[in-house]
Coordinates of C-alpha atoms and ligand atoms in Angstrom, one line a residue:
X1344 CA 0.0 0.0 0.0
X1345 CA 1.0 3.3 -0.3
X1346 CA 1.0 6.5 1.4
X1347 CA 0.0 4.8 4.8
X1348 CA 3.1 5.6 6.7
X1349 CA 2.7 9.8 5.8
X1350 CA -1.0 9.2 7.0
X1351 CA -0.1 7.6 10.0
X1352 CA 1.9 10.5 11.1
X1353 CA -0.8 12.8 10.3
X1354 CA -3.3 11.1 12.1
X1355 CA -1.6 12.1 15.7
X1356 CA -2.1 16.0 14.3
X1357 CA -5.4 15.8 12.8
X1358 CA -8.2 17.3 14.9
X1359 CA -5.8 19.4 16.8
X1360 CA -4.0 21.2 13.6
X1361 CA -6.9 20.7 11.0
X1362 CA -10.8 19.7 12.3
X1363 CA -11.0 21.4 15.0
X1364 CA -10.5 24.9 14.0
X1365 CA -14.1 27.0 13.3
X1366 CA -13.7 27.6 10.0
X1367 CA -12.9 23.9 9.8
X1368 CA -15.8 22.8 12.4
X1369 CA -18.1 25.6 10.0
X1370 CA -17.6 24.2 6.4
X1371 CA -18.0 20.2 8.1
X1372 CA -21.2 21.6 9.4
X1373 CA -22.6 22.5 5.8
X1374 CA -21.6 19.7 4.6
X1375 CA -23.4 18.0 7.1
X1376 CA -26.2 19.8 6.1
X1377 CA -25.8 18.3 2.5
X1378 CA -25.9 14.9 4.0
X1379 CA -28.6 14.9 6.2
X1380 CA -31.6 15.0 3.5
X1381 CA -29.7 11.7 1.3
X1382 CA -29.7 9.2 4.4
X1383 CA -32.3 7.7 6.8
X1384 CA -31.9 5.8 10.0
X1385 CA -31.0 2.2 8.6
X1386 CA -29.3 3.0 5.6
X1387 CA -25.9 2.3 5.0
X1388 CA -23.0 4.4 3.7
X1389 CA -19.6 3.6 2.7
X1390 CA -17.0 6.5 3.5
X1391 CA -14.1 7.1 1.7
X1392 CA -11.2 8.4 3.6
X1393 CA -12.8 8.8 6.8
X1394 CA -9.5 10.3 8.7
X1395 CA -10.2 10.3 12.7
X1396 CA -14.0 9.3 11.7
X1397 CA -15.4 12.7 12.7
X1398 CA -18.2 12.7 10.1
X1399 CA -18.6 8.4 10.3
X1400 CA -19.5 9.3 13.7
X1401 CA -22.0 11.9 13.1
X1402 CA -23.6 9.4 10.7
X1403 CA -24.0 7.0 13.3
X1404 CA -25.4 9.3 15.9
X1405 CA -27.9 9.9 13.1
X1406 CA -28.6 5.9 12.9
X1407 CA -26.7 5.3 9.9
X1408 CA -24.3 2.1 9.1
X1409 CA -20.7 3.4 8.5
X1410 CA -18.5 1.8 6.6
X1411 CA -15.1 3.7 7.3
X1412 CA -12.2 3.6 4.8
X1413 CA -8.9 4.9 5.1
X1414 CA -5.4 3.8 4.4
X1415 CA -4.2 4.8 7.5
X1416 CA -4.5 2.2 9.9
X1417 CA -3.9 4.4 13.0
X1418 CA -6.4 6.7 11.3
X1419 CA -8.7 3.6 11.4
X1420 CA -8.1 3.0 15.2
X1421 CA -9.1 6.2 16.0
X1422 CA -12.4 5.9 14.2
X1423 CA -12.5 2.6 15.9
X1424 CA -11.9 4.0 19.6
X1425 CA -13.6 7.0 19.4
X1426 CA -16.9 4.6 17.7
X1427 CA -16.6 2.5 20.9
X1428 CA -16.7 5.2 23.1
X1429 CA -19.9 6.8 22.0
X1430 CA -21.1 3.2 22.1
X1431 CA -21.6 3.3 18.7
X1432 CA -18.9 1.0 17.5
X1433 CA -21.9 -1.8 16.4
X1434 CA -22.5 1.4 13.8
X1435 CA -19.4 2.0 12.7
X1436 CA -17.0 -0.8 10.6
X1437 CA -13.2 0.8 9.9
X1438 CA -12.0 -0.9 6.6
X1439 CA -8.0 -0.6 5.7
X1440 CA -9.2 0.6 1.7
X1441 CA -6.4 2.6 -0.7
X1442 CA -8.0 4.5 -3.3
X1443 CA -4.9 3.9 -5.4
X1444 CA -5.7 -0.3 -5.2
X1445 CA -9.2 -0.5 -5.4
X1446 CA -10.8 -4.1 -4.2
X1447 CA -13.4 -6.3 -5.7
X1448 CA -16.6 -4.5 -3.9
X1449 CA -18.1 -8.3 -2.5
X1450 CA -20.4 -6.8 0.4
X1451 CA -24.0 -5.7 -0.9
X1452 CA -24.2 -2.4 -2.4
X1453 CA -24.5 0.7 0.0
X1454 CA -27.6 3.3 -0.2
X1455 CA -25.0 6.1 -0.5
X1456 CA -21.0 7.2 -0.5
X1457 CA -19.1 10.3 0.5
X1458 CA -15.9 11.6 1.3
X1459 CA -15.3 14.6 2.9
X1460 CA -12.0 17.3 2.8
X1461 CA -10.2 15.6 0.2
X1462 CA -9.4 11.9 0.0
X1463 CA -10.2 12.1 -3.8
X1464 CA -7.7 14.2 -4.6
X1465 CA -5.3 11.0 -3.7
X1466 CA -6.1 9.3 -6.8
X1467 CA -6.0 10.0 -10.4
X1468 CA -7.7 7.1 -11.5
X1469 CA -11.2 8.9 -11.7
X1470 CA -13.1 6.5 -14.2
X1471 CA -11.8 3.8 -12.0
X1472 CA -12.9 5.3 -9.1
X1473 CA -16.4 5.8 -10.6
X1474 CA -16.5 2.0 -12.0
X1475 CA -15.7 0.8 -8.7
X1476 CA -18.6 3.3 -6.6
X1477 CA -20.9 2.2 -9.6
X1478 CA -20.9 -1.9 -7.5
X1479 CA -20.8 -0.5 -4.5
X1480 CA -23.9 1.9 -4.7
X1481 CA -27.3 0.8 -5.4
X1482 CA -29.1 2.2 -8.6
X1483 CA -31.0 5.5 -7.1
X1484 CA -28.4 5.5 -4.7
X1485 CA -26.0 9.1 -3.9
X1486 CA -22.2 9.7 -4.0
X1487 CA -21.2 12.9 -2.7
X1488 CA -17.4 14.0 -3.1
X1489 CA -15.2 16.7 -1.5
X1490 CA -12.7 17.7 -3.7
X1491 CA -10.0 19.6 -4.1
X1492 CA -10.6 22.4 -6.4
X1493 CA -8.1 23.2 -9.0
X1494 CA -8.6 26.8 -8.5
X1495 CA -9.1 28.3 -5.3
X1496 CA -10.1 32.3 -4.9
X1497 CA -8.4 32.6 -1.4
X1498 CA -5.4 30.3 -2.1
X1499 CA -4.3 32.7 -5.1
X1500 CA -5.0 36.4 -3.7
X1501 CA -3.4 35.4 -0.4
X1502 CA -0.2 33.8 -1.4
X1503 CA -0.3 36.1 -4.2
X1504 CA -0.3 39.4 -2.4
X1505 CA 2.4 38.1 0.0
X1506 CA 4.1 37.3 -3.2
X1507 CA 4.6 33.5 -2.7
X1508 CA 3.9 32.5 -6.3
X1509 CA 4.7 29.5 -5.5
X1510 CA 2.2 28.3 -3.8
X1511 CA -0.3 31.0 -5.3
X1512 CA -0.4 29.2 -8.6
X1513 CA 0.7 25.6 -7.0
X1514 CA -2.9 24.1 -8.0
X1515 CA -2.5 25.2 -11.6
X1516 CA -0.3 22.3 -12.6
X1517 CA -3.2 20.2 -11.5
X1518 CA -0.6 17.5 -9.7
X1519 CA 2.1 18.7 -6.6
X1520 CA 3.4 16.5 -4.0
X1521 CA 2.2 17.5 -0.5
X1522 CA 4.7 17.2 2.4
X1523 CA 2.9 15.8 5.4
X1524 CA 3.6 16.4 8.9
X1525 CA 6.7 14.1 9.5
X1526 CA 8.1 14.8 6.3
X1527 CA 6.4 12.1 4.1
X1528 CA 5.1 12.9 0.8
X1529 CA 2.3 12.2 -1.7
X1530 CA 1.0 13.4 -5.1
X1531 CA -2.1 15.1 -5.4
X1532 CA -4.6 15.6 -8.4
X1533 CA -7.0 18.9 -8.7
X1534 CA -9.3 17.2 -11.3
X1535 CA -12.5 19.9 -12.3
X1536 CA -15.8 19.3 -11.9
X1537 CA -15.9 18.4 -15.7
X1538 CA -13.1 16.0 -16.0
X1539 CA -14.9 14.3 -12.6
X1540 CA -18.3 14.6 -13.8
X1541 CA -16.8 12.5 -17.3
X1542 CA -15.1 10.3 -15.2
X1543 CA -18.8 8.8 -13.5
X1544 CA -21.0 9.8 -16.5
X1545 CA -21.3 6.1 -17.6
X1546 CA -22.6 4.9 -14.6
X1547 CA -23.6 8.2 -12.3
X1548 CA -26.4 10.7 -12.7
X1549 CA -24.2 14.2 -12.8
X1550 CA -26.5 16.3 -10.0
X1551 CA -24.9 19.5 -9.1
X1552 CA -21.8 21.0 -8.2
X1553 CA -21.7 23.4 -4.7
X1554 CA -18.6 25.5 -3.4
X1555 CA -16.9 24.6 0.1
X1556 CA -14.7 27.4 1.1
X1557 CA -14.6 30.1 -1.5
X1558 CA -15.0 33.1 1.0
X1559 CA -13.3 30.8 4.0
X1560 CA -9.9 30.0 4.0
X1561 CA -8.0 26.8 2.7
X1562 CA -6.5 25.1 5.8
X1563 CA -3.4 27.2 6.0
X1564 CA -4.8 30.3 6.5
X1565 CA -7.5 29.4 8.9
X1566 CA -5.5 31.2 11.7
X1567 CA -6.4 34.4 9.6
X1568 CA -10.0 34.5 10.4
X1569 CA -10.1 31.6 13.1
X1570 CA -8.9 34.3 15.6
X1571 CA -10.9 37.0 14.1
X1572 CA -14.8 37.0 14.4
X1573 CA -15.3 40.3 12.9
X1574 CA -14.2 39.2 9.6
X1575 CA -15.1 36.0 10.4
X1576 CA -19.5 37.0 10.1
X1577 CA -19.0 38.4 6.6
X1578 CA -17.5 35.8 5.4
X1579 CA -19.7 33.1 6.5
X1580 CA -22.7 34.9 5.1
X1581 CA -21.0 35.3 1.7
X1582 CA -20.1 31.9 2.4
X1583 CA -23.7 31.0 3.2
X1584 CA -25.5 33.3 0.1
X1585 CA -22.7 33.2 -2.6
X1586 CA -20.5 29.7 -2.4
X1587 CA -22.9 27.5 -4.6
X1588 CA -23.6 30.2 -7.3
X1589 CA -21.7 30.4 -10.5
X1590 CA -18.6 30.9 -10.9
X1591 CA -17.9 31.2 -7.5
X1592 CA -18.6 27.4 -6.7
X1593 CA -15.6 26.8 -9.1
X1594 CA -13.5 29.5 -7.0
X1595 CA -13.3 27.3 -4.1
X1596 CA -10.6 25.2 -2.0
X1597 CA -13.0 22.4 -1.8
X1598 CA -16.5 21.7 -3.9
X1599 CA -18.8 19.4 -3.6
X1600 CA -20.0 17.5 -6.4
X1601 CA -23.1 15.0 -6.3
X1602 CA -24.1 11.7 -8.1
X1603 CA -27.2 9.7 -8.4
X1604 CA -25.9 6.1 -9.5
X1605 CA -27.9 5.1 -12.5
X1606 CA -29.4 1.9 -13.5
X1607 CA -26.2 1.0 -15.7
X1608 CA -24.1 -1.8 -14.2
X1609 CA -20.6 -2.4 -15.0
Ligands
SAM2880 C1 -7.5 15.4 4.5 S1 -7.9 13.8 5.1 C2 -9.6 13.6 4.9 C3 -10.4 14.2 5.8 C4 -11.6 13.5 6.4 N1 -12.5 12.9 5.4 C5 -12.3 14.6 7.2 O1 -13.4 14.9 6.8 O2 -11.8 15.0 8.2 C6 -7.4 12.7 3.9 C7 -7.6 11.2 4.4 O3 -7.5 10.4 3.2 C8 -6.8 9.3 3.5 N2 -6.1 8.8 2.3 C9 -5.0 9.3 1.7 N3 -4.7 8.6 0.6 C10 -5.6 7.6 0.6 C11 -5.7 6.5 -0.3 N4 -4.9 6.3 -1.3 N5 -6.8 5.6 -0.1 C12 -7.6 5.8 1.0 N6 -7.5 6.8 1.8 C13 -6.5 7.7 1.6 C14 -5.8 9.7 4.6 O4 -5.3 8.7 5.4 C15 -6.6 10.7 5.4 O5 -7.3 10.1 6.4

């Protein structure tokens, strides 16, 4: 497998430097807000990159079946403990799962599929990807992907102004290798919303594309406004009024992008 090792490291970082900051706790929120209407109690979802298992949790409290996917096996074990200690570990199965070696799907298929902050953007193999979800998820059934944008409003003017070019423009090659805390590396991919819709179109139902941080921050700049709750409001209401609207959904760090799997097997 690859990357686990860099993941490992990161997992002993994860909530402290990344999910638990507000603008971080904010955007997970919306999206939470996404994924409330597309499960019910009973139904059962397959994650994809779950990290620490923050959202397979809220999914659980909600009564749904989690399964968790990571590579990261002490990301796993955190999902794991943090499952059994909310005594909602009969709720929540960890599965070791890399992106970049996708398995046979054998299980029955899954009433829905998301992945939140990212985990896509380890893989290039898109059609794959979307070959693969197409036996996991039932015909009717939803996919919903946070991904990396390509382009990324915040990520440009801020870098830019402090005149790190550098990373200002880094997303415009549409592949860099990330260093991770410990020093590990990995590639990442910034496919568009077109090149992912393509990817699914033979099996998936293209639904709609929504911004996820086009007025907020990417992750390296949270302290900006984390510390600052004046600038903080406007943001979140631009956020709020402006982020799914064209072309500002395409401005973003993250979007969203949702699926309805057809009736078209593979
Ligand atoms: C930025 S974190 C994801 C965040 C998480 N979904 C959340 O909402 O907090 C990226 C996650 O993807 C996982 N990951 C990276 N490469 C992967 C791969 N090839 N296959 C599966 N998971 C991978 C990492 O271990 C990490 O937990």
């Amino acid at each position: 497998m690859s990357n686990t090792a860099a993941f490992d490291t990161l997992a002993a970082v994860y909530d402290r430097d990344f999910a638990e900051s507000p603008v971080s706790r904010w955007l997970r929120e919306r999206v939470w807000s996404w994924l409330e209407p597309r499960f019910q109690v009973g139904d059962t979802a397959f994650e994809i990159g779950c990290a620490s298992g923050i959202d397979a949790l809220w999914m659980a409290q909600h009564g749904v079946k989690v399964i968790a996917a990571d590579i990261s096996p002490f990301m796993l074990e955190q999902t794991r403990a943090k499952a059994e200690a909310g005594n909602l570990g009969h709720l929540v199965t960890p599965l070791l799962f890399d992106l970049n070696h996708l398995p046979e799907w054998h299980g029955e298929p899954v009433d829905g599929v998301y992945s939140n902050f990212g985990p896509v953007n380890c893989t290039r193999d898109w059609v794959g990807l979307g070959r693969f979800l197409a036996k996991a998820v039932k015909p009717g059934g939803y996919v919903g992907l946070g991904i990396i944008s390509p382009f990324c409003m915040w990520e440009t003017l801020w870098h830019g102004l402090h005149l790190d070019f550098r990373t200002a423009f880094r997303r415009f090659k549409r592949e860099t290798i990330a260093t991770l805390p410990g020093g590990g590396e990995l590639p990442i991919y910034y496919p568009s919303p077109r090149q992912f819709a393509r990817a699914f179109q033979p099996y998936f139902q293209f639904e709609r594309v929504r911004g996820l941080g086009v007025f907020l921050p990417p992750s390296d700049a949270f302290g900006v406004v984390d510390k600052r709750p004046r600038i903080m409001k406007p943001l979140i209401a631009a956020e709020t009024h402006l982020a799914d609207t064209w072309p500002f959904r395409t401005w973003t760090d993250h979007y969203w992008i949702e699926f309805t799997r057809g009736e078209n097997g593979p």
